Amino acid sequence: MSVTLTDLPAGHVFEPITFTLNAGAARAYRDAVGDTLNLYDQFGAVPPLAVAALALGALLEQVSLPPGTLHASESLRCRARVPTGATVECHSVLAQRSLRAGWIVSVLETEISFAGRPAVAARATVLSPAPA
Amino acid sequence: MSGPDVAPVVRALDQAMIDAYAEASGDHNPIHVDPEFARTTPMGGTIAHGMLALSFISEMMTAAFGERWLRGGALDVRFRAPARPGDTVTARARALEDKDGRLRYAVECVSQADEVLISGTAEIGA
């Protein structure tokens, strides 16, 4: 990986990412956060935050975050239940970039869909230390 | 009108949990997983991923609303303070007035010292 988030201009469109939310990845996520609800198994569904988190993880294979980057805010919209085993497509854009009080502020917007249907929309604001 | 009560979720955080989250999510930012690096930052030590603490709110809403949350939930939150290894985090919700047919809640995560770590709103469609 050669690109750092803070090197990219506002409006940068990331390469679309496609990955499959297999049962193992969903289980590893639920184990990590300690979520033992049976509902997901009843519905055959992946937690919506897992969908967003795994999409972010996949995006981090395209772009690195500067060390010390912090998550400032998050908006999440669930549009459809995402089934375990779904292959999802993620479209991300660096929607905004600004400099504030020694921090580089980046706003990442991601639309996640499966089978051509919107599933989860996420908007994350992250703060990266500005170079001295 | 306002929505029904929602049971809180309480979870103890430790470094092993943060490391497991990093592995599961693919987010290996050293502020979360590298104690030596984290000590050199204004945080003074490792902190949990914001999305890890936020997952407790989503879990709380899933437990309360099931499929309605999975197919129509919405969260808008700010990360106010970091959750650290050793913290016990409580996610809780307080019903607000319904809006446009959607249930609305003020949601937050607080530490064992009642410090607000995350605050915002959650909405659930009909």
PDB file of C-alpha atoms in Angstrom:
ATOM      1  CA  MET A   1       0.000   0.000   0.000  1.00  0.00           C
ATOM      2  CA  SER A   2       1.475   3.341  -1.015  1.00  0.00           C
ATOM      3  CA  VAL A   3      -1.282   5.891  -0.468  1.00  0.00           C
ATOM      4  CA  THR A   4      -2.064   7.615   2.811  1.00  0.00           C
ATOM      5  CA  LEU A   5      -5.515   9.048   3.411  1.00  0.00           C
ATOM      6  CA  THR A   6      -4.194  12.535   4.081  1.00  0.00           C
ATOM      7  CA  ASP A   7      -2.387  12.554   0.711  1.00  0.00           C
ATOM      8  CA  LEU A   8      -5.653  12.253  -1.182  1.00  0.00           C
ATOM      9  CA  PRO A   9      -7.714  15.237  -2.330  1.00  0.00           C
ATOM     10  CA  ALA A  10     -11.329  15.838  -1.408  1.00  0.00           C
ATOM     11  CA  GLY A  11     -13.548  14.140  -3.956  1.00  0.00           C
ATOM     12  CA  HIS A  12     -11.216  11.197  -4.397  1.00  0.00           C
ATOM     13  CA  VAL A  13     -13.202   8.147  -5.424  1.00  0.00           C
ATOM     14  CA  PHE A  14     -11.769   4.861  -4.210  1.00  0.00           C
ATOM     15  CA  GLU A  15     -11.712   1.739  -6.304  1.00  0.00           C
ATOM     16  CA  PRO A  16     -14.905  -0.229  -5.661  1.00  0.00           C
ATOM     17  CA  ILE A  17     -14.386  -3.133  -3.288  1.00  0.00           C
ATOM     18  CA  THR A  18     -16.200  -6.428  -3.431  1.00  0.00           C
ATOM     19  CA  PHE A  19     -15.973  -9.033  -0.722  1.00  0.00           C
ATOM     20  CA  THR A  20     -18.019 -11.844   0.742  1.00  0.00           C
ATOM     21  CA  LEU A  21     -19.310 -11.691   4.300  1.00  0.00           C
ATOM     22  CA  ASN A  22     -18.658 -15.306   5.040  1.00  0.00           C
ATOM     23  CA  ALA A  23     -19.733 -16.987   8.247  1.00  0.00           C
ATOM     24  CA  GLY A  24     -16.173 -17.120   9.573  1.00  0.00           C
ATOM     25  CA  ALA A  25     -15.599 -13.383   9.221  1.00  0.00           C
ATOM     26  CA  ALA A  26     -18.970 -12.609  10.779  1.00  0.00           C
ATOM     27  CA  ARG A  27     -18.254 -14.967  13.678  1.00  0.00           C
ATOM     28  CA  ALA A  28     -14.784 -13.492  14.236  1.00  0.00           C
ATOM     29  CA  TYR A  29     -16.319 -10.020  14.367  1.00  0.00           C
ATOM     30  CA  ARG A  30     -19.031 -11.065  16.826  1.00  0.00           C
ATOM     31  CA  ASP A  31     -16.503 -12.885  19.004  1.00  0.00           C
ATOM     32  CA  ALA A  32     -14.258  -9.804  19.028  1.00  0.00           C
ATOM     33  CA  VAL A  33     -17.014  -7.436  20.153  1.00  0.00           C
ATOM     34  CA  GLY A  34     -18.573  -9.997  22.502  1.00  0.00           C
ATOM     35  CA  ASP A  35     -21.939  -9.986  20.759  1.00  0.00           C
ATOM     36  CA  THR A  36     -23.690 -13.248  21.644  1.00  0.00           C
ATOM     37  CA  LEU A  37     -27.197 -12.402  20.387  1.00  0.00           C
ATOM     38  CA  ASN A  38     -28.919 -15.355  18.743  1.00  0.00           C
ATOM     39  CA  LEU A  39     -30.915 -13.049  16.490  1.00  0.00           C
ATOM     40  CA  TYR A  40     -28.254 -13.013  13.805  1.00  0.00           C
ATOM     41  CA  ASP A  41     -28.391 -16.781  13.491  1.00  0.00           C
ATOM     42  CA  GLN A  42     -32.201 -16.733  13.469  1.00  0.00           C
ATOM     43  CA  PHE A  43     -32.207 -14.227  10.623  1.00  0.00           C
ATOM     44  CA  GLY A  44     -29.044 -15.500   8.975  1.00  0.00           C
ATOM     45  CA  ALA A  45     -27.808 -11.921   9.159  1.00  0.00           C
ATOM     46  CA  VAL A  46     -24.543 -10.085   9.699  1.00  0.00           C
ATOM     47  CA  PRO A  47     -24.517  -7.236  12.269  1.00  0.00           C
ATOM     48  CA  PRO A  48     -24.732  -3.951  10.355  1.00  0.00           C
ATOM     49  CA  LEU A  49     -21.715  -2.579  12.181  1.00  0.00           C
ATOM     50  CA  ALA A  50     -19.780  -5.640  11.080  1.00  0.00           C
ATOM     51  CA  VAL A  51     -20.667  -4.813   7.490  1.00  0.00           C
ATOM     52  CA  ALA A  52     -19.405  -1.259   7.948  1.00  0.00           C
ATOM     53  CA  ALA A  53     -16.309  -2.313   9.898  1.00  0.00           C
ATOM     54  CA  LEU A  54     -15.312  -4.994   7.402  1.00  0.00           C
ATOM     55  CA  ALA A  55     -15.843  -2.545   4.537  1.00  0.00           C
ATOM     56  CA  LEU A  56     -13.536  -0.099   6.304  1.00  0.00           C
ATOM     57  CA  GLY A  57     -11.001  -2.862   6.817  1.00  0.00           C
ATOM     58  CA  ALA A  58     -11.136  -3.678   3.116  1.00  0.00           C
ATOM     59  CA  LEU A  59     -10.693   0.002   2.275  1.00  0.00           C
ATOM     60  CA  LEU A  60      -7.597   0.090   4.474  1.00  0.00           C
ATOM     61  CA  GLU A  61      -6.034  -2.325   2.012  1.00  0.00           C
ATOM     62  CA  GLN A  62      -6.164   0.542  -0.530  1.00  0.00           C
ATOM     63  CA  VAL A  63      -5.222   3.431   1.720  1.00  0.00           C
ATOM     64  CA  SER A  64      -3.409   3.697   5.038  1.00  0.00           C
ATOM     65  CA  LEU A  65      -4.364   5.922   7.936  1.00  0.00           C
ATOM     66  CA  PRO A  66      -1.610   8.067   9.418  1.00  0.00           C
ATOM     67  CA  PRO A  67      -0.556   6.730  12.828  1.00  0.00           C
ATOM     68  CA  GLY A  68      -2.572   8.423  15.564  1.00  0.00           C
ATOM     69  CA  THR A  69      -5.679   8.875  13.417  1.00  0.00           C
ATOM     70  CA  LEU A  70      -8.831   9.111  15.545  1.00  0.00           C
ATOM     71  CA  HIS A  71     -12.483   8.473  14.774  1.00  0.00           C
ATOM     72  CA  ALA A  72     -14.500  11.620  15.504  1.00  0.00           C
ATOM     73  CA  SER A  73     -18.007  10.765  14.369  1.00  0.00           C
ATOM     74  CA  GLU A  74     -20.001   8.132  12.551  1.00  0.00           C
ATOM     75  CA  SER A  75     -23.355   8.027  10.820  1.00  0.00           C
ATOM     76  CA  LEU A  76     -24.782   4.717   9.776  1.00  0.00           C
ATOM     77  CA  ARG A  77     -27.960   3.909   7.866  1.00  0.00           C
ATOM     78  CA  CYS A  78     -29.189   0.331   7.586  1.00  0.00           C
ATOM     79  CA  ARG A  79     -31.185  -0.079   4.375  1.00  0.00           C
ATOM     80  CA  ALA A  80     -31.557  -3.834   4.283  1.00  0.00           C
ATOM     81  CA  ARG A  81     -30.674  -6.863   6.349  1.00  0.00           C
ATOM     82  CA  VAL A  82     -27.402  -8.282   5.038  1.00  0.00           C
ATOM     83  CA  PRO A  83     -27.412 -12.077   4.967  1.00  0.00           C
ATOM     84  CA  THR A  84     -24.437 -14.146   5.988  1.00  0.00           C
ATOM     85  CA  GLY A  85     -22.607 -15.187   2.851  1.00  0.00           C
ATOM     86  CA  ALA A  86     -23.650 -12.080   0.912  1.00  0.00           C
ATOM     87  CA  THR A  87     -21.169 -10.635  -1.521  1.00  0.00           C
ATOM     88  CA  VAL A  88     -21.200  -6.902  -0.968  1.00  0.00           C
ATOM     89  CA  GLU A  89     -19.956  -4.055  -3.113  1.00  0.00           C
ATOM     90  CA  CYS A  90     -18.572  -0.939  -1.459  1.00  0.00           C
ATOM     91  CA  HIS A  91     -18.221   2.476  -3.060  1.00  0.00           C
ATOM     92  CA  SER A  92     -16.283   5.014  -1.028  1.00  0.00           C
ATOM     93  CA  VAL A  93     -15.418   8.641  -1.594  1.00  0.00           C
ATOM     94  CA  LEU A  94     -13.342  11.123   0.368  1.00  0.00           C
ATOM     95  CA  ALA A  95     -16.195  13.576   0.646  1.00  0.00           C
ATOM     96  CA  GLN A  96     -14.519  16.361   2.606  1.00  0.00           C
ATOM     97  CA  ARG A  97     -11.091  17.458   3.741  1.00  0.00           C
ATOM     98  CA  SER A  98     -10.191  20.339   6.023  1.00  0.00           C
ATOM     99  CA  LEU A  99      -7.560  21.418   8.513  1.00  0.00           C
ATOM    100  CA  ARG A 100      -8.665  22.320  12.030  1.00  0.00           C
ATOM    101  CA  ALA A 101      -6.595  23.013  15.135  1.00  0.00           C
ATOM    102  CA  GLY A 102      -3.656  20.919  14.067  1.00  0.00           C
ATOM    103  CA  TRP A 103      -5.753  18.049  12.763  1.00  0.00           C
ATOM    104  CA  ILE A 104      -6.494  17.000   9.208  1.00  0.00           C
ATOM    105  CA  VAL A 105     -10.217  16.271   9.068  1.00  0.00           C
ATOM    106  CA  SER A 106     -11.350  13.680   6.521  1.00  0.00           C
ATOM    107  CA  VAL A 107     -14.921  12.633   5.833  1.00  0.00           C
ATOM    108  CA  LEU A 108     -15.343   9.244   4.198  1.00  0.00           C
ATOM    109  CA  GLU A 109     -18.684   8.239   2.723  1.00  0.00           C
ATOM    110  CA  THR A 110     -19.333   4.619   1.864  1.00  0.00           C
ATOM    111  CA  GLU A 111     -22.325   2.991   0.202  1.00  0.00           C
ATOM    112  CA  ILE A 112     -22.511  -0.758   0.629  1.00  0.00           C
ATOM    113  CA  SER A 113     -24.862  -2.850  -1.461  1.00  0.00           C
ATOM    114  CA  PHE A 114     -25.546  -6.476  -2.165  1.00  0.00           C
ATOM    115  CA  ALA A 115     -27.443  -8.051  -5.035  1.00  0.00           C
ATOM    116  CA  GLY A 116     -27.776  -4.545  -6.445  1.00  0.00           C
ATOM    117  CA  ARG A 117     -29.701  -3.272  -3.409  1.00  0.00           C
ATOM    118  CA  PRO A 118     -28.471  -0.614  -0.966  1.00  0.00           C
ATOM    119  CA  ALA A 119     -27.624  -2.267   2.341  1.00  0.00           C
ATOM    120  CA  VAL A 120     -25.650   0.094   4.569  1.00  0.00           C
ATOM    121  CA  ALA A 121     -24.564   3.692   4.177  1.00  0.00           C
ATOM    122  CA  ALA A 122     -21.781   4.997   6.402  1.00  0.00           C
ATOM    123  CA  ARG A 123     -20.215   8.408   6.881  1.00  0.00           C
ATOM    124  CA  ALA A 124     -17.120   8.556   9.038  1.00  0.00           C
ATOM    125  CA  THR A 125     -15.177  11.623  10.144  1.00  0.00           C
ATOM    126  CA  VAL A 126     -11.592  10.923  11.130  1.00  0.00           C
ATOM    127  CA  LEU A 127      -8.899  13.218  12.509  1.00  0.00           C
ATOM    128  CA  SER A 128      -5.255  12.750  11.605  1.00  0.00           C
ATOM    129  CA  PRO A 129      -2.393  14.669  13.209  1.00  0.00           C
ATOM    130  CA  ALA A 130      -1.213  17.411  10.871  1.00  0.00           C
ATOM    131  CA  PRO A 131       2.530  17.408  10.193  1.00  0.00           C
ATOM    132  CA  ALA A 132       4.317  19.954  12.399  1.00  0.00           C
TER     133      ALA A 132
ATOM    134  CA  MET B   1     -45.344   9.051  21.724  1.00  0.00           C
ATOM    135  CA  SER B   2     -41.975   7.507  22.464  1.00  0.00           C
ATOM    136  CA  GLY B   3     -40.467   4.058  22.114  1.00  0.00           C
ATOM    137  CA  PRO B   4     -40.168   1.259  24.651  1.00  0.00           C
ATOM    138  CA  ASP B   5     -37.359   0.987  27.166  1.00  0.00           C
ATOM    139  CA  VAL B   6     -34.128  -0.520  25.857  1.00  0.00           C
ATOM    140  CA  ALA B   7     -31.925  -2.689  28.069  1.00  0.00           C
ATOM    141  CA  PRO B   8     -28.315  -1.517  28.379  1.00  0.00           C
ATOM    142  CA  VAL B   9     -25.284  -3.522  27.278  1.00  0.00           C
ATOM    143  CA  VAL B  10     -22.312  -3.630  29.641  1.00  0.00           C
ATOM    144  CA  ARG B  11     -18.946  -4.851  28.443  1.00  0.00           C
ATOM    145  CA  ALA B  12     -15.462  -4.949  29.966  1.00  0.00           C
ATOM    146  CA  LEU B  13     -12.694  -3.896  27.598  1.00  0.00           C
ATOM    147  CA  ASP B  14      -9.194  -5.254  27.652  1.00  0.00           C
ATOM    148  CA  GLN B  15      -6.273  -5.165  25.261  1.00  0.00           C
ATOM    149  CA  ALA B  16      -6.985  -8.708  24.094  1.00  0.00           C
ATOM    150  CA  MET B  17     -10.458  -7.617  22.991  1.00  0.00           C
ATOM    151  CA  ILE B  18      -9.020  -4.611  21.142  1.00  0.00           C
ATOM    152  CA  ASP B  19      -6.428  -6.824  19.461  1.00  0.00           C
ATOM    153  CA  ALA B  20      -9.126  -9.309  18.459  1.00  0.00           C
ATOM    154  CA  TYR B  21     -11.200  -6.478  17.000  1.00  0.00           C
ATOM    155  CA  ALA B  22      -8.189  -5.228  15.027  1.00  0.00           C
ATOM    156  CA  GLU B  23      -7.699  -8.705  13.633  1.00  0.00           C
ATOM    157  CA  ALA B  24     -11.381  -9.192  12.782  1.00  0.00           C
ATOM    158  CA  SER B  25     -11.869  -5.750  11.229  1.00  0.00           C
ATOM    159  CA  GLY B  26      -8.493  -5.307   9.560  1.00  0.00           C
ATOM    160  CA  ASP B  27      -7.909  -1.975  11.338  1.00  0.00           C
ATOM    161  CA  HIS B  28      -4.439  -2.270  12.839  1.00  0.00           C
ATOM    162  CA  ASN B  29      -3.905   1.451  13.545  1.00  0.00           C
ATOM    163  CA  PRO B  30      -1.068   1.489  16.125  1.00  0.00           C
ATOM    164  CA  ILE B  31      -3.033   3.811  18.410  1.00  0.00           C
ATOM    165  CA  HIS B  32      -5.115   0.701  19.155  1.00  0.00           C
ATOM    166  CA  VAL B  33      -2.615  -2.126  19.133  1.00  0.00           C
ATOM    167  CA  ASP B  34       0.881  -0.779  19.736  1.00  0.00           C
ATOM    168  CA  PRO B  35       1.364   0.244  23.380  1.00  0.00           C
ATOM    169  CA  GLU B  36       4.823   1.713  22.751  1.00  0.00           C
ATOM    170  CA  PHE B  37       3.590   3.923  19.950  1.00  0.00           C
ATOM    171  CA  ALA B  38       0.398   4.831  21.799  1.00  0.00           C
ATOM    172  CA  ARG B  39       2.395   6.026  24.802  1.00  0.00           C
ATOM    173  CA  THR B  40       4.010   8.676  22.584  1.00  0.00           C
ATOM    174  CA  THR B  41       0.650  10.133  21.519  1.00  0.00           C
ATOM    175  CA  PRO B  42      -1.608  12.568  23.398  1.00  0.00           C
ATOM    176  CA  MET B  43      -3.710   9.522  24.347  1.00  0.00           C
ATOM    177  CA  GLY B  44      -0.865   8.222  26.512  1.00  0.00           C
ATOM    178  CA  GLY B  45      -1.725   4.601  25.782  1.00  0.00           C
ATOM    179  CA  THR B  46      -3.789   2.383  23.553  1.00  0.00           C
ATOM    180  CA  ILE B  47      -7.452   3.112  23.032  1.00  0.00           C
ATOM    181  CA  ALA B  48     -10.273   0.988  21.671  1.00  0.00           C
ATOM    182  CA  HIS B  49     -11.476   1.461  18.115  1.00  0.00           C
ATOM    183  CA  GLY B  50     -14.451   3.790  18.064  1.00  0.00           C
ATOM    184  CA  MET B  51     -16.347   1.214  16.011  1.00  0.00           C
ATOM    185  CA  LEU B  52     -15.714  -1.388  18.721  1.00  0.00           C
ATOM    186  CA  ALA B  53     -17.393   0.719  21.396  1.00  0.00           C
ATOM    187  CA  LEU B  54     -20.097   1.704  18.920  1.00  0.00           C
ATOM    188  CA  SER B  55     -20.857  -1.966  18.345  1.00  0.00           C
ATOM    189  CA  PHE B  56     -22.241  -2.116  21.898  1.00  0.00           C
ATOM    190  CA  ILE B  57     -24.894   0.446  20.943  1.00  0.00           C
ATOM    191  CA  SER B  58     -25.795  -1.454  17.792  1.00  0.00           C
ATOM    192  CA  GLU B  59     -25.978  -4.701  19.775  1.00  0.00           C
ATOM    193  CA  MET B  60     -28.267  -3.002  22.314  1.00  0.00           C
ATOM    194  CA  MET B  61     -30.598  -1.799  19.567  1.00  0.00           C
ATOM    195  CA  THR B  62     -30.537  -5.171  17.796  1.00  0.00           C
ATOM    196  CA  ALA B  63     -31.509  -6.904  21.035  1.00  0.00           C
ATOM    197  CA  ALA B  64     -34.410  -4.485  21.487  1.00  0.00           C
ATOM    198  CA  PHE B  65     -35.719  -4.251  17.930  1.00  0.00           C
ATOM    199  CA  GLY B  66     -34.399  -7.272  16.065  1.00  0.00           C
ATOM    200  CA  GLU B  67     -34.946  -7.222  12.330  1.00  0.00           C
ATOM    201  CA  ARG B  68     -36.383  -3.694  12.450  1.00  0.00           C
ATOM    202  CA  TRP B  69     -32.926  -2.500  13.468  1.00  0.00           C
ATOM    203  CA  LEU B  70     -31.099  -4.697  10.989  1.00  0.00           C
ATOM    204  CA  ARG B  71     -33.093  -3.408   8.029  1.00  0.00           C
ATOM    205  CA  GLY B  72     -33.931   0.119   9.099  1.00  0.00           C
ATOM    206  CA  GLY B  73     -31.796   1.344  11.981  1.00  0.00           C
ATOM    207  CA  ALA B  74     -29.822   4.564  11.870  1.00  0.00           C
ATOM    208  CA  LEU B  75     -27.086   5.908  14.112  1.00  0.00           C
ATOM    209  CA  ASP B  76     -25.553   9.359  14.321  1.00  0.00           C
ATOM    210  CA  VAL B  77     -22.874   9.620  16.988  1.00  0.00           C
ATOM    211  CA  ARG B  78     -19.827  11.531  18.076  1.00  0.00           C
ATOM    212  CA  PHE B  79     -16.866   9.923  19.780  1.00  0.00           C
ATOM    213  CA  ARG B  80     -16.362  12.136  22.825  1.00  0.00           C
ATOM    214  CA  ALA B  81     -13.589  10.360  24.699  1.00  0.00           C
ATOM    215  CA  PRO B  82     -11.550   7.224  24.166  1.00  0.00           C
ATOM    216  CA  ALA B  83     -12.416   3.887  25.718  1.00  0.00           C
ATOM    217  CA  ARG B  84      -9.305   2.286  27.165  1.00  0.00           C
ATOM    218  CA  PRO B  85      -8.236  -1.201  28.183  1.00  0.00           C
ATOM    219  CA  GLY B  86      -9.564  -1.787  31.682  1.00  0.00           C
ATOM    220  CA  ASP B  87     -12.691   0.288  31.135  1.00  0.00           C
ATOM    221  CA  THR B  88     -16.151  -1.129  31.654  1.00  0.00           C
ATOM    222  CA  VAL B  89     -18.352   0.399  28.986  1.00  0.00           C
ATOM    223  CA  THR B  90     -22.106   0.720  29.332  1.00  0.00           C
ATOM    224  CA  ALA B  91     -24.229   1.392  26.264  1.00  0.00           C
ATOM    225  CA  ARG B  92     -27.616   2.832  27.140  1.00  0.00           C
ATOM    226  CA  ALA B  93     -30.564   4.500  25.462  1.00  0.00           C
ATOM    227  CA  ARG B  94     -33.267   6.962  26.451  1.00  0.00           C
ATOM    228  CA  ALA B  95     -36.439   7.228  24.422  1.00  0.00           C
ATOM    229  CA  LEU B  96     -37.116  10.552  22.721  1.00  0.00           C
ATOM    230  CA  GLU B  97     -40.283  11.791  21.072  1.00  0.00           C
ATOM    231  CA  ASP B  98     -41.101   9.863  17.883  1.00  0.00           C
ATOM    232  CA  LYS B  99     -40.467  11.744  14.652  1.00  0.00           C
ATOM    233  CA  ASP B 100     -42.141  11.111  11.305  1.00  0.00           C
ATOM    234  CA  GLY B 101     -43.233   7.667  12.412  1.00  0.00           C
ATOM    235  CA  ARG B 102     -39.731   6.661  13.497  1.00  0.00           C
ATOM    236  CA  LEU B 103     -38.746   5.758  17.042  1.00  0.00           C
ATOM    237  CA  ARG B 104     -35.917   7.950  18.306  1.00  0.00           C
ATOM    238  CA  TYR B 105     -33.464   7.424  21.150  1.00  0.00           C
ATOM    239  CA  ALA B 106     -30.640   9.347  22.698  1.00  0.00           C
ATOM    240  CA  VAL B 107     -27.829   6.802  22.912  1.00  0.00           C
ATOM    241  CA  GLU B 108     -24.490   6.861  24.632  1.00  0.00           C
ATOM    242  CA  CYS B 109     -21.613   4.796  25.880  1.00  0.00           C
ATOM    243  CA  VAL B 110     -20.217   5.724  29.281  1.00  0.00           C
ATOM    244  CA  SER B 111     -17.263   4.470  31.259  1.00  0.00           C
ATOM    245  CA  GLN B 112     -17.322   3.069  34.784  1.00  0.00           C
ATOM    246  CA  ALA B 113     -16.636   6.668  35.924  1.00  0.00           C
ATOM    247  CA  ASP B 114     -19.728   7.794  33.992  1.00  0.00           C
ATOM    248  CA  GLU B 115     -17.566   9.642  31.476  1.00  0.00           C
ATOM    249  CA  VAL B 116     -19.397   9.945  28.168  1.00  0.00           C
ATOM    250  CA  LEU B 117     -17.403   8.138  25.504  1.00  0.00           C
ATOM    251  CA  ILE B 118     -19.949   8.216  22.681  1.00  0.00           C
ATOM    252  CA  SER B 119     -23.176  10.172  22.374  1.00  0.00           C
ATOM    253  CA  GLY B 120     -25.759  10.636  19.691  1.00  0.00           C
ATOM    254  CA  THR B 121     -29.086   9.409  18.421  1.00  0.00           C
ATOM    255  CA  ALA B 122     -30.545   6.208  17.081  1.00  0.00           C
ATOM    256  CA  GLU B 123     -33.681   5.898  14.953  1.00  0.00           C
ATOM    257  CA  ILE B 124     -35.711   2.891  13.963  1.00  0.00           C
ATOM    258  CA  GLY B 125     -38.130   2.770  11.064  1.00  0.00           C
ATOM    259  CA  ALA B 126     -41.613   1.313  11.257  1.00  0.00           C
TER     260      ALA B 126
END
